Each structure stands twice: as C-alpha cells, then as structure tokens.
Short mmCIF file of C-alpha atoms (C1' of nucleotides) in Angstrom, two decimals:
data_model
loop_
_atom_site.label_atom_id
_atom_site.label_comp_id
_atom_site.label_asym_id
_atom_site.label_seq_id
_atom_site.Cartn_x
_atom_site.Cartn_y
_atom_site.Cartn_z
CA MET A 1 29.37 8.53 -25.07
CA ILE A 2 25.72 8.44 -24.08
CA ARG A 3 25.53 10.80 -21.04
CA LEU A 4 22.86 9.56 -18.60
CA LEU A 5 20.66 10.71 -15.72
CA LEU A 6 19.60 8.95 -12.76
CA ALA A 7 16.34 9.78 -10.67
CA ASP A 8 15.45 7.60 -8.06
CA ASP A 9 14.54 8.53 -4.37
CA GLN A 10 16.49 5.35 -3.02
CA ALA A 11 20.07 6.16 -2.70
CA LEU A 12 21.25 2.68 -2.79
CA VAL A 13 19.67 1.61 -6.11
CA ARG A 14 20.47 4.94 -7.45
CA GLY A 15 24.21 4.08 -6.84
CA ALA A 16 23.70 0.49 -7.87
CA LEU A 17 22.21 1.68 -11.06
CA ALA A 18 25.37 3.61 -11.72
CA ALA A 19 27.85 1.05 -11.14
CA LEU A 20 25.69 -1.38 -13.70
CA LEU A 21 25.66 1.09 -16.34
CA ASP A 22 29.04 2.37 -15.87
CA LEU A 23 30.50 -1.26 -16.76
CA GLU A 24 29.08 -0.58 -20.37
CA GLY A 25 31.78 1.32 -22.36
CA ASP A 26 29.40 3.75 -24.16
CA LEU A 27 27.68 4.64 -21.06
CA GLN A 28 28.36 7.50 -18.55
CA VAL A 29 26.26 8.50 -15.69
CA VAL A 30 26.88 12.22 -15.56
CA ALA A 31 24.08 13.16 -12.75
CA GLU A 32 21.77 11.63 -10.11
CA VAL A 33 19.04 13.37 -8.53
CA SER A 34 16.88 12.11 -5.53
CA ARG A 35 13.61 14.17 -6.38
CA GLY A 36 11.32 14.61 -9.29
CA ASP A 37 11.72 18.72 -9.17
CA GLU A 38 15.47 18.18 -9.61
CA VAL A 39 15.61 16.46 -12.90
CA VAL A 40 15.32 19.23 -15.48
CA SER A 41 18.21 21.68 -13.91
CA ALA A 42 20.41 18.60 -13.44
CA ALA A 43 19.60 17.36 -16.97
CA VAL A 44 20.16 20.75 -18.62
CA GLN A 45 23.44 21.40 -16.48
CA ASN A 46 25.07 18.22 -17.61
CA ALA A 47 23.64 17.89 -21.31
CA VAL A 48 22.07 14.60 -20.45
CA ASP A 49 21.10 12.31 -23.74
CA VAL A 50 18.76 9.88 -21.65
CA ALA A 51 17.39 10.08 -18.31
CA LEU A 52 16.13 7.30 -16.34
CA LEU A 53 13.18 8.31 -14.20
CA ASP A 54 11.67 6.34 -11.61
CA VAL A 55 7.60 7.24 -11.01
CA GLU A 56 7.15 7.60 -7.52
CA MET A 57 9.60 10.27 -6.19
CA PRO A 58 9.15 13.31 -3.77
CA GLY A 59 9.09 16.73 -5.17
CA ALA A 60 7.21 15.69 -8.79
CA ASP A 61 6.47 12.34 -9.67
CA GLY A 62 8.20 10.59 -12.85
CA ILE A 63 5.34 11.55 -15.34
CA VAL A 64 5.37 15.49 -14.43
CA ALA A 65 9.49 15.34 -14.54
CA THR A 66 9.04 13.72 -18.08
CA ALA A 67 6.74 16.40 -19.38
CA ALA A 68 8.78 18.86 -17.73
CA LEU A 69 12.06 17.43 -19.37
CA ARG A 70 10.82 16.99 -22.52
CA SER A 71 9.87 20.75 -23.18
CA ALA A 72 13.03 21.90 -21.49
CA ARG A 73 15.33 19.66 -23.20
CA PRO A 74 13.53 17.91 -26.58
CA SER A 75 16.69 16.17 -27.11
CA CYS A 76 16.96 14.16 -24.18
CA ARG A 77 15.27 10.99 -24.23
CA VAL A 78 13.27 9.53 -20.97
CA LEU A 79 13.21 5.93 -19.93
CA ILE A 80 10.92 5.03 -17.15
CA VAL A 81 12.67 2.54 -14.60
CA THR A 82 9.78 1.63 -12.02
CA THR A 83 8.71 -0.87 -9.47
CA PHE A 84 5.17 -1.20 -10.13
CA GLY A 85 3.90 -1.80 -13.57
CA ARG A 86 0.81 -0.40 -13.29
CA PRO A 87 -1.15 0.14 -16.55
CA GLY A 88 -1.97 3.39 -15.97
CA TYR A 89 1.61 4.74 -15.38
CA LEU A 90 2.66 3.58 -18.58
CA ARG A 91 -0.10 5.09 -20.62
CA ARG A 92 0.59 8.28 -18.81
CA ALA A 93 4.10 8.27 -19.42
CA MET A 94 4.18 7.66 -22.86
CA GLU A 95 1.53 10.48 -23.24
CA ALA A 96 3.92 12.85 -21.23
CA GLY A 97 6.72 11.80 -23.98
CA ALA A 98 8.51 9.08 -22.46
CA SER A 99 10.49 6.88 -24.86
CA GLY A 100 10.42 3.76 -22.87
CA PHE A 101 8.93 1.88 -19.89
CA VAL A 102 10.85 -0.85 -18.13
CA VAL A 103 9.96 -2.56 -14.64
CA LYS A 104 12.51 -3.36 -12.31
CA ASP A 105 11.63 -6.91 -12.44
CA THR A 106 13.60 -7.01 -15.97
CA PRO A 107 17.20 -8.81 -16.05
CA ALA A 108 20.16 -6.50 -15.47
CA ARG A 109 21.82 -7.20 -18.74
CA GLN A 110 18.72 -5.64 -20.83
CA LEU A 111 18.76 -2.25 -19.14
CA ALA A 112 21.80 -1.16 -20.94
CA GLU A 113 20.47 -2.31 -24.29
CA ALA A 114 17.11 -0.39 -23.50
CA VAL A 115 18.95 2.80 -22.90
CA ARG A 116 20.79 2.26 -26.29
CA ARG A 117 17.39 1.68 -28.14
CA VAL A 118 16.09 4.58 -26.33
CA HIS A 119 19.15 6.95 -27.27
CA ALA A 120 18.65 5.85 -30.97
CA GLY A 121 15.09 7.12 -31.14
CA LEU A 122 13.25 3.67 -30.59
CA ARG A 123 10.75 2.98 -28.07
CA VAL A 124 11.15 0.19 -25.36
CA LEU A 125 7.96 -1.26 -23.84
CA ASP A 126 7.10 -4.17 -21.47
CA PRO A 127 4.98 -6.22 -24.01
CA GLY A 128 2.67 -7.81 -21.37
CA LEU A 129 2.18 -4.56 -19.65
CA ALA A 130 1.43 -2.91 -22.78
CA GLU A 131 -1.40 -5.43 -23.47
CA GLU A 132 -2.68 -4.85 -19.81
CA SER A 133 -2.46 -0.91 -20.29
CA LEU A 134 -4.91 -1.67 -23.44
CA VAL A 135 -7.27 -3.64 -21.57
CA SER A 136 -7.66 -1.75 -18.47
CA GLY A 137 -7.82 1.49 -20.68
CA ALA A 138 -7.93 4.92 -19.64
CA SER A 139 -9.28 5.91 -16.15
CA PRO A 140 -13.01 6.31 -16.38
CA LEU A 141 -12.88 8.27 -12.99
CA THR A 142 -13.54 12.05 -13.29
CA ALA A 143 -11.25 14.55 -11.62
CA ARG A 144 -13.08 15.08 -8.47
CA GLU A 145 -13.53 11.43 -8.11
CA THR A 146 -9.71 10.64 -8.00
CA GLU A 147 -9.11 13.64 -5.95
CA VAL A 148 -11.85 12.23 -3.66
CA LEU A 149 -10.53 8.58 -3.74
CA ARG A 150 -7.09 9.98 -3.16
CA ALA A 151 -7.95 11.54 -0.23
CA ALA A 152 -9.62 8.60 1.42
CA ARG A 153 -6.57 6.63 1.12
CA GLY A 154 -5.20 5.66 4.22
CA GLY A 155 -8.49 5.17 6.15
CA ASP A 156 -9.85 8.71 6.64
CA THR A 157 -13.56 9.11 7.53
CA VAL A 158 -16.16 10.65 5.13
CA ALA A 159 -15.95 13.52 7.56
CA ASP A 160 -12.18 14.24 7.25
CA VAL A 161 -12.02 13.81 3.52
CA ALA A 162 -15.15 16.46 3.32
CA ALA A 163 -13.26 18.70 5.68
CA THR A 164 -9.72 18.68 4.01
CA LEU A 165 -11.43 19.21 0.44
CA HIS A 166 -13.98 21.75 1.79
CA LEU A 167 -16.90 19.85 0.66
CA SER A 168 -20.27 18.54 1.82
CA GLU A 169 -20.43 14.92 3.53
CA GLY A 170 -23.24 14.06 1.32
CA THR A 171 -20.80 15.06 -1.75
CA VAL A 172 -18.02 13.10 -0.70
CA ARG A 173 -20.44 10.00 -0.49
CA ASN A 174 -21.51 10.59 -3.90
CA HIS A 175 -18.44 10.80 -5.34
CA LEU A 176 -17.13 7.97 -3.64
CA SER A 177 -20.16 5.81 -4.71
CA ALA A 178 -19.27 6.82 -8.18
CA ALA A 179 -15.95 5.89 -7.88
CA ILE A 180 -16.79 2.51 -6.24
CA GLY A 181 -19.31 1.90 -9.00
CA LYS A 182 -16.78 2.35 -11.93
CA THR A 183 -13.93 0.66 -10.21
CA GLY A 184 -16.24 -2.48 -9.74
CA ALA A 185 -15.49 -2.60 -6.29
CA ARG A 186 -17.63 -3.45 -3.35
CA ASN A 187 -15.86 -1.03 -0.77
CA ARG A 188 -14.28 2.23 -0.68
CA ALA A 189 -11.17 0.59 0.46
CA GLU A 190 -11.41 -1.96 -2.38
CA ALA A 191 -11.87 0.72 -4.78
CA VAL A 192 -8.75 2.44 -3.45
CA ARG A 193 -6.74 -0.85 -4.07
CA LEU A 194 -8.06 -1.14 -7.32
CA ALA A 195 -7.74 2.14 -8.68
CA GLU A 196 -4.04 2.20 -7.31
CA ASP A 197 -3.16 -0.98 -8.75
CA ARG A 198 -4.04 0.31 -12.27
CA GLY A 199 -2.49 3.69 -11.81
CA TRP A 200 -5.49 5.66 -11.64
CA LEU A 201 -4.59 7.63 -8.43
CA LEU A 202 -0.94 8.62 -10.06
CA MET B 1 37.51 -12.56 -0.39
CA ILE B 2 34.21 -12.31 1.23
CA ARG B 3 31.59 -14.36 -0.90
CA LEU B 4 28.21 -12.75 -0.93
CA LEU B 5 24.53 -13.68 -1.82
CA LEU B 6 22.06 -11.37 -2.92
CA ALA B 7 18.16 -12.03 -2.45
CA ASP B 8 15.95 -9.62 -3.87
CA ASP B 9 12.63 -9.94 -6.16
CA GLN B 10 13.56 -7.08 -8.43
CA ALA B 11 16.03 -8.32 -11.08
CA LEU B 12 17.05 -5.30 -11.73
CA VAL B 13 18.19 -4.20 -8.42
CA ARG B 14 19.80 -7.35 -7.88
CA GLY B 15 21.82 -7.04 -11.04
CA ALA B 16 22.62 -3.53 -9.82
CA LEU B 17 23.49 -4.28 -6.52
CA ALA B 18 25.79 -7.06 -7.79
CA ALA B 19 27.75 -4.64 -10.15
CA LEU B 20 28.20 -2.08 -7.02
CA LEU B 21 29.60 -4.73 -4.92
CA ASP B 22 31.77 -6.47 -7.52
CA LEU B 23 33.55 -3.17 -7.63
CA GLU B 24 35.35 -3.66 -4.21
CA GLY B 25 38.19 -5.64 -4.27
CA ASP B 26 37.38 -7.76 -1.32
CA LEU B 27 33.89 -8.75 -2.27
CA GLN B 28 32.69 -11.21 -4.63
CA VAL B 29 28.81 -11.92 -5.41
CA VAL B 30 28.63 -15.64 -5.63
CA ALA B 31 24.85 -16.26 -5.99
CA GLU B 32 21.56 -14.49 -6.72
CA VAL B 33 18.03 -15.48 -5.82
CA SER B 34 14.86 -13.85 -6.49
CA ARG B 35 12.67 -15.92 -3.78
CA GLY B 36 13.04 -16.08 0.07
CA ASP B 37 12.64 -20.07 -0.20
CA GLU B 38 15.82 -20.41 -2.46
CA VAL B 39 18.33 -18.53 0.05
CA VAL B 40 19.26 -21.05 2.16
CA SER B 41 20.06 -23.95 -0.61
CA ALA B 42 21.99 -21.48 -2.67
CA ALA B 43 23.94 -20.20 0.32
CA VAL B 44 24.93 -23.63 1.49
CA GLN B 45 25.97 -24.57 -2.13
CA ASN B 46 27.97 -21.56 -2.87
CA ALA B 47 29.69 -21.19 0.82
CA VAL B 48 28.33 -17.74 1.31
CA ASP B 49 29.84 -15.71 3.97
CA VAL B 50 27.38 -12.66 4.14
CA ALA B 51 23.83 -13.00 2.75
CA LEU B 52 22.18 -9.59 1.72
CA LEU B 53 18.28 -10.03 1.86
CA ASP B 54 15.34 -8.25 1.45
CA VAL B 55 12.42 -8.39 3.54
CA GLU B 56 9.27 -8.48 1.12
CA MET B 57 10.04 -11.52 -1.21
CA PRO B 58 7.92 -14.14 -2.51
CA GLY B 59 8.02 -17.75 -1.37
CA ALA B 60 9.29 -16.67 2.14
CA ASP B 61 9.84 -13.23 3.45
CA GLY B 62 13.45 -12.15 4.52
CA ILE B 63 12.99 -12.90 8.22
CA VAL B 64 11.79 -16.30 7.82
CA ALA B 65 14.67 -16.74 5.60
CA THR B 66 17.22 -15.41 7.98
CA ALA B 67 16.12 -17.68 10.70
CA ALA B 68 16.41 -20.60 8.23
CA LEU B 69 19.41 -19.49 7.23
CA ARG B 70 21.01 -18.72 10.57
CA SER B 71 20.17 -22.47 11.65
CA ALA B 72 21.42 -24.21 8.39
CA ARG B 73 24.77 -22.35 7.76
CA PRO B 74 25.32 -20.60 11.49
CA SER B 75 28.54 -19.19 9.82
CA CYS B 76 26.71 -16.91 7.30
CA ARG B 77 25.75 -13.58 8.36
CA VAL B 78 22.79 -11.78 7.40
CA LEU B 79 22.45 -8.09 6.33
CA ILE B 80 18.90 -7.08 5.61
CA VAL B 81 18.54 -4.66 2.57
CA THR B 82 15.21 -3.29 2.50
CA THR B 83 12.89 -0.51 0.78
CA PHE B 84 10.94 0.17 4.12
CA GLY B 85 12.31 0.86 7.40
CA ARG B 86 9.15 -0.30 9.46
CA PRO B 87 10.32 -0.71 13.09
CA GLY B 88 8.81 -4.09 13.38
CA TYR B 89 10.86 -5.46 10.41
CA LEU B 90 14.08 -4.44 12.56
CA ARG B 91 12.99 -5.87 15.65
CA ARG B 92 11.81 -9.37 14.14
CA ALA B 93 14.95 -9.46 12.04
CA MET B 94 17.32 -9.21 14.67
CA GLU B 95 15.45 -11.65 16.76
CA ALA B 96 15.72 -13.99 13.83
CA GLY B 97 19.58 -13.52 13.96
CA ALA B 98 20.17 -10.89 11.31
CA SER B 99 23.48 -8.89 11.90
CA GLY B 100 22.53 -5.83 10.34
CA PHE B 101 19.80 -3.54 9.05
CA VAL B 102 20.07 -1.07 6.15
CA VAL B 103 17.29 0.76 4.15
CA LYS B 104 17.67 1.63 0.66
CA ASP B 105 17.96 5.10 1.24
CA THR B 106 21.59 4.54 2.57
CA PRO B 107 24.36 6.06 0.29
CA ALA B 108 25.63 3.48 -1.91
CA ARG B 109 29.26 4.08 -0.55
CA GLN B 110 28.33 2.69 2.68
CA LEU B 111 26.78 -0.58 1.69
CA ALA B 112 30.19 -2.44 0.95
CA GLU B 113 31.40 -0.91 4.71
CA ALA B 114 28.37 -2.38 6.07
CA VAL B 115 29.10 -5.91 4.73
CA ARG B 116 32.71 -5.88 5.79
CA ARG B 117 31.28 -4.97 9.25
CA VAL B 118 29.03 -7.67 9.30
CA HIS B 119 31.34 -10.13 8.26
CA ALA B 120 33.48 -8.94 11.07
CA GLY B 121 31.04 -9.76 13.51
CA LEU B 122 29.81 -6.33 14.15
CA ARG B 123 26.08 -5.14 14.19
CA VAL B 124 25.02 -2.53 11.80
CA LEU B 125 22.00 -0.58 12.51
CA ASP B 126 20.48 2.51 11.14
CA PRO B 127 20.22 4.43 14.33
CA GLY B 128 16.99 6.45 13.52
CA LEU B 129 15.34 3.17 13.00
CA ALA B 130 16.82 1.64 16.25
CA GLU B 131 15.25 4.26 18.43
CA GLU B 132 11.94 4.31 16.34
CA SER B 133 11.88 0.58 17.05
CA LEU B 134 12.24 1.13 20.72
CA VAL B 135 9.45 3.84 20.90
CA SER B 136 6.92 1.73 19.00
CA GLY B 137 7.71 -1.43 20.50
CA ALA B 138 6.78 -5.06 19.70
CA SER B 139 3.48 -5.72 18.47
CA PRO B 140 0.39 -5.71 21.00
CA LEU B 141 -1.95 -7.61 18.52
CA THR B 142 -2.49 -11.14 19.29
CA ALA B 143 -1.93 -13.74 16.75
CA ARG B 144 -5.76 -13.99 15.73
CA GLU B 145 -5.90 -10.07 15.37
CA THR B 146 -2.98 -9.80 12.99
CA GLU B 147 -4.50 -12.46 11.28
CA VAL B 148 -7.97 -11.12 10.70
CA LEU B 149 -6.44 -7.39 9.97
CA ARG B 150 -4.22 -8.93 7.36
CA ALA B 151 -7.05 -10.64 5.86
CA ALA B 152 -8.90 -7.38 5.93
CA ARG B 153 -6.33 -5.82 3.90
CA GLY B 154 -7.29 -4.66 0.59
CA GLY B 155 -10.83 -3.84 1.31
CA ASP B 156 -12.58 -7.48 1.88
CA THR B 157 -15.70 -7.15 3.67
CA VAL B 158 -16.46 -8.44 7.28
CA ALA B 159 -18.50 -11.53 5.78
CA ASP B 160 -15.58 -11.97 3.15
CA VAL B 161 -12.82 -12.31 5.98
CA ALA B 162 -15.25 -14.40 8.17
CA ALA B 163 -15.61 -16.93 5.16
CA THR B 164 -11.94 -17.00 4.43
CA LEU B 165 -11.09 -17.75 8.25
CA HIS B 166 -13.82 -20.16 9.23
CA LEU B 167 -15.09 -17.73 11.72
CA SER B 168 -18.13 -15.87 12.67
CA GLU B 169 -18.85 -12.32 11.68
CA GLY B 170 -19.45 -11.33 15.28
CA THR B 171 -16.05 -12.89 16.06
CA VAL B 172 -14.29 -10.93 13.18
CA ARG B 173 -15.72 -7.84 14.02
CA ASN B 174 -14.64 -8.09 17.73
CA HIS B 175 -11.03 -8.81 16.71
CA LEU B 176 -10.87 -5.89 14.56
CA SER B 177 -12.19 -3.61 17.05
CA ALA B 178 -9.45 -4.86 19.41
CA ALA B 179 -6.98 -4.27 16.65
CA ILE B 180 -8.44 -0.80 16.02
CA GLY B 181 -8.26 -0.02 19.46
CA LYS B 182 -4.63 -1.26 19.93
CA THR B 183 -3.31 0.68 16.98
CA GLY B 184 -4.86 3.92 18.12
CA ALA B 185 -6.93 4.07 14.76
CA ARG B 186 -10.55 5.34 14.28
CA ASN B 187 -10.97 3.03 11.27
CA ARG B 188 -10.49 -0.62 10.08
CA ALA B 189 -8.61 0.96 7.08
CA GLU B 190 -6.33 3.11 9.12
CA ALA B 191 -5.48 0.18 11.47
CA VAL B 192 -4.51 -1.99 8.72
CA ARG B 193 -2.37 1.20 7.31
CA LEU B 194 -0.67 1.90 11.01
CA ALA B 195 0.02 -1.60 11.36
CA GLU B 196 1.51 -2.24 8.14
CA ASP B 197 3.63 0.91 8.70
CA ARG B 198 4.88 -0.33 11.87
CA GLY B 199 5.66 -4.01 10.43
CA TRP B 200 3.17 -5.58 12.65
CA LEU B 201 1.74 -7.59 9.51
CA LEU B 202 4.89 -8.85 8.64
"C1'" DG C 1 -6.89 -24.78 41.93
"C1'" DC C 2 -6.90 -20.26 40.71
"C1'" DG C 3 -6.14 -16.23 37.96
"C1'" DC C 4 -5.29 -14.88 33.60
"C1'" DA C 5 -4.79 -14.08 28.81
"C1'" DC C 6 -6.68 -15.54 24.33
"C1'" DC C 7 -10.62 -17.60 21.43
"C1'" DC C 8 -15.16 -17.92 19.69
"C1'" DA C 9 -19.44 -16.53 19.60
"C1'" DT C 10 -24.11 -14.07 20.34
"C1'" DG C 11 -27.08 -9.94 20.87
"C1'" DA C 12 -28.07 -5.39 20.72
"C1'" DC C 13 -27.12 -0.37 19.64
"C1'" DG C 14 -25.52 3.66 17.75
"C1'" DA C 15 -22.51 5.35 14.21
"C1'" DC C 16 -20.98 5.35 9.86
"C1'" DT C 17 -21.47 4.08 4.75
"C1'" DG C 18 -23.28 3.00 0.28
"C1'" DT C 19 -27.02 3.92 -2.89
"C1'" DC C 20 -30.78 6.51 -4.92
"C1'" DA C 21 -33.83 10.25 -6.62
"C1'" DC C 22 -33.75 14.74 -6.83
"C1'" DC C 23 -32.19 19.73 -7.49
"C1'" DG C 24 -29.51 23.65 -9.33
"C1'" DG C 25 -25.32 25.59 -11.60
"C1'" DG C 26 -21.79 25.71 -15.10
"C1'" DC C 27 -19.71 24.40 -19.18
"C1'" DA C 28 -18.67 22.33 -24.02
"C1'" DG C 29 -20.66 20.49 -28.29
"C1'" DT C 30 -24.41 20.30 -31.87
"C1'" DA D 1 -31.21 26.54 -27.85
"C1'" DC D 2 -30.54 22.40 -26.34
"C1'" DT D 3 -28.59 18.37 -24.74
"C1'" DG D 4 -25.16 16.03 -22.04
"C1'" DC D 5 -21.44 15.96 -18.24
"C1'" DC D 6 -19.45 17.30 -14.26
"C1'" DC D 7 -19.73 19.65 -10.19
"C1'" DG D 8 -22.02 20.49 -5.45
"C1'" DG D 9 -25.78 19.57 -2.34
"C1'" DT D 10 -29.82 17.93 0.10
"C1'" DG D 11 -32.47 14.11 2.16
"C1'" DA D 12 -33.66 9.32 2.85
"C1'" DC D 13 -33.03 4.52 3.39
"C1'" DA D 14 -30.82 0.06 4.01
"C1'" DG D 15 -26.75 -2.34 5.02
"C1'" DT D 16 -22.30 -2.42 7.26
"C1'" DC D 17 -19.43 -1.33 10.93
"C1'" DG D 18 -17.70 -0.40 15.50
"C1'" DT D 19 -18.64 -1.04 20.48
"C1'" DC D 20 -19.92 -3.12 24.42
"C1'" DA D 21 -21.75 -6.57 27.75
"C1'" DT D 22 -21.85 -11.24 28.27
"C1'" DG D 23 -21.00 -16.05 28.20
"C1'" DG D 24 -18.26 -20.56 27.55
"C1'" DG D 25 -14.31 -23.05 26.19
"C1'" DT D 26 -8.98 -23.54 26.19
"C1'" DG D 27 -4.22 -23.37 27.62
"C1'" DC D 28 -0.59 -21.39 30.64
"C1'" DG D 29 1.94 -19.88 34.88
"C1'" DC D 30 1.98 -19.26 40.13
#
DNA sequence: GCGCACCCATGACGACTGTCACCGGGCAGT
DNA sequence: ACTGCCCGGTGACAGTCGTCATGGGTGCGC
C-alpha cells in the first residue's frame, strides 16, 4: 500500500485527485494540505511514501516544499503535479530533489502509473517539456534582476518598484534594461511575460 | 440517475472530477470534452442533464458554450466550475443562462450537492463572489476599449496594437487612456491586470 | 431633428521609459 | 594583485506613453 500526500491550493481539485487515486487498489491518500508550508509536518506525521505537490501554492511554493520535504524525510519521493509546464519549474524541481514532473494536461489514467514509478525510484518526466527545458536553459537573470522584474509585475511604475526595494530609480531602470535585453523582449511588460512563461520568476 | 458532462482543458482535472462524481450513486459522467466548441454536440448526443463547464478553454470559452448549449438543449442545466472567481465571469455566466457558479476552492463534498441543486432547477452561487459581482458592477469599457486592452496584453507596443487592429497609433493611445481612466489604473499594464482580475477581458 | 455615445483621427505637450557611458565598491577566482 | 562579475548610483538622451483639446463620422433613442 503506497501512502500518498496531496498538496494543492484548490480544494476541489485536491478532493477529486484523492477520489481518482483511491480507486486504485494499491494507493491510499492519507493526507491533504492546501499550503506549501504544511507539507513537511503532514508528510512526517502520516508516514507518507509519495507526495504530489502543486508548484503554485500559498505559504511556500512546491519547489521549496520539495527541498524541505526531501531533507526532513528522505524516504519520501516527490511528484510535481502542476498546471503550467514552465521549463524553469521542471529544472528547479529536479534540482530540489523531485522524482517526477507531470502537467495537469496528462490523461488521468497515467497518474497512478506515474506515482508507482516514482515510488519505485524511477524518474517521470514529460518528454516534450524536458526538451524545452534543455533548450531554454537556466535563467540568465541575476538575483537582483529577477527581483526587480518580479516587483514590476502587475504594472507598478519605476518609482513604486524603487520605493518597495529601497533603490534609486536609475538603478531600477538599469536592472530592468538588463532584464529586457536578456529575455529578448522589447518591453518591460513583455519581459515580465517571457520570464514568467519560462519559469524564471518562480 | 443524473447524466453529466465535464468540460475542462486539463485532462487530469477532468478525469479526477469524473472519479469524484462517479462515487455518488445518483450521478453519472457520460461525456468529457476538452474544448468549448465540443460541448454542444457532446451534450446532445449523450442526453446530458447537467453540464459542468470551465470558463477558460480553447475553442470557445465557457460563457459562449453556456449560451450555445442553453439554446441547443434547454433542458440541460449548466454549472460553471472555474479556477478564477472573477466577478465579471459570474455576471456573464448568469446572463448566458448558467444555473450555478462554483470556484475550484470549494470543498469537494459540496460539488455533488451543487450538481443536484442545479438539476433540481435551483441556483448555486458563491455568496462572497455574488456580493463582489454587485460591487464591481458590469464592465464600463466600450467594445473597442476592451479589444485594444486585450491586444495590449502580453506587452505589445502601441505600434503593434495599431497594426494588428488596423488603427492609428493615436487612436490606440486614446482608447488605452480611456481604459486606464475607467479602471482606475495608473498604467497600461496595471489596467490590463485590473480588467483581467474583474473578468472584463473575457 | 436633436442630443448622446461611440468610433477614428490629429496634433501637441509633459511625463515616463529604455539605453548608454561612466563611476565606485564588494566579492570570487586565478 | 589582477580580472571579472554583480551591485548601486548618476547623468544624459531619444523614444515611447499618457493626457488633453479638437474635429468629423456613425448609429441610436427621444
């Protein structure tokens, strides 16, 4: 009997996935959480074998949760189940110690099999996404550049970003200019979109 | 036996919801589609009683699908099941003839009950969202303004928008300025974000 | 007909943005 | 010690953006 943990901020999806996986005879959902920072304690308390984590969650994202879980309970494997197949997500997830990465587009029948493979110590990767991850590569943005770009998300002006980050306006413009150049965008907004699509803003 | 149709672009969520609903004795999922433009034919062919539709789908969005389905098969009720509780979505969905509106945050147990209520001819509304919908009101944007704002999404420059819409650059700037004023934003990017959050860009 | 709202357009103006050159400081590798 | 990279900052400049006034055209309801 493989003991599972589900982490997803959408209660309906969580419950539905639980129903789907409980149909399998050898799988059993023993814990459900809605926040990333509740993963570790729930996994430890319930002696979880495989954790299915979403990437975008309140509290802590799936990548951080993966790293924390792997160090707190090394016997527990992690399978990322996420909406967005962003190349950067896959890369970071694997670096954090995840054993598999599945997008929510995949057929429902394959999920149970993916769980079993992960539990057996094998890796599960979306082949197309893995290729894309290799092509787009790691993020070329420096720490400050991503931070500024992330702060500029949502349409804040340069003055706002400078205020929230305690920087000079000129510095913010410089970092943004560098980010625009590196992403190949012609705009701040386009740079935000491209960086987000590639999973560089986390 | 209530016959159900599921429409969601994420196969995994679709399959999981099917598993969840099939656990109920009086519910039966008889059709699944991944695109909005496949809803009507699938509903007609399978004599569907209640259709669970996502809002954001390829082909046709859930609102358009709702209207088409209500006119093609009036006996079939529609329950919108969506990720984003955008006020504008709820308003437009109800205007299009939906009987219920549920966000994916709601507990899994309530879904079956919502389906039964919708099938019985009752309305199912998220109370908080309904209030929000009344507060934010209908979209104040004109057709052209929303179109320009939608085209400016993703960070295209004024020249690009003008080219794709066959307009003068000055006109585009005027429409954008009006949209910025009506949304209360201080930016084009912020206007896009606000309008999107309120469900004004469809 | 008349008003009204929307659409398209033009021109002008100030503000913001993107880019570049340049400076100093800190920190890691050779 | 020297080089290279990242960080923070300044100043200047062209380009874009946001706003306003203004005009003409259309379609709608009273």
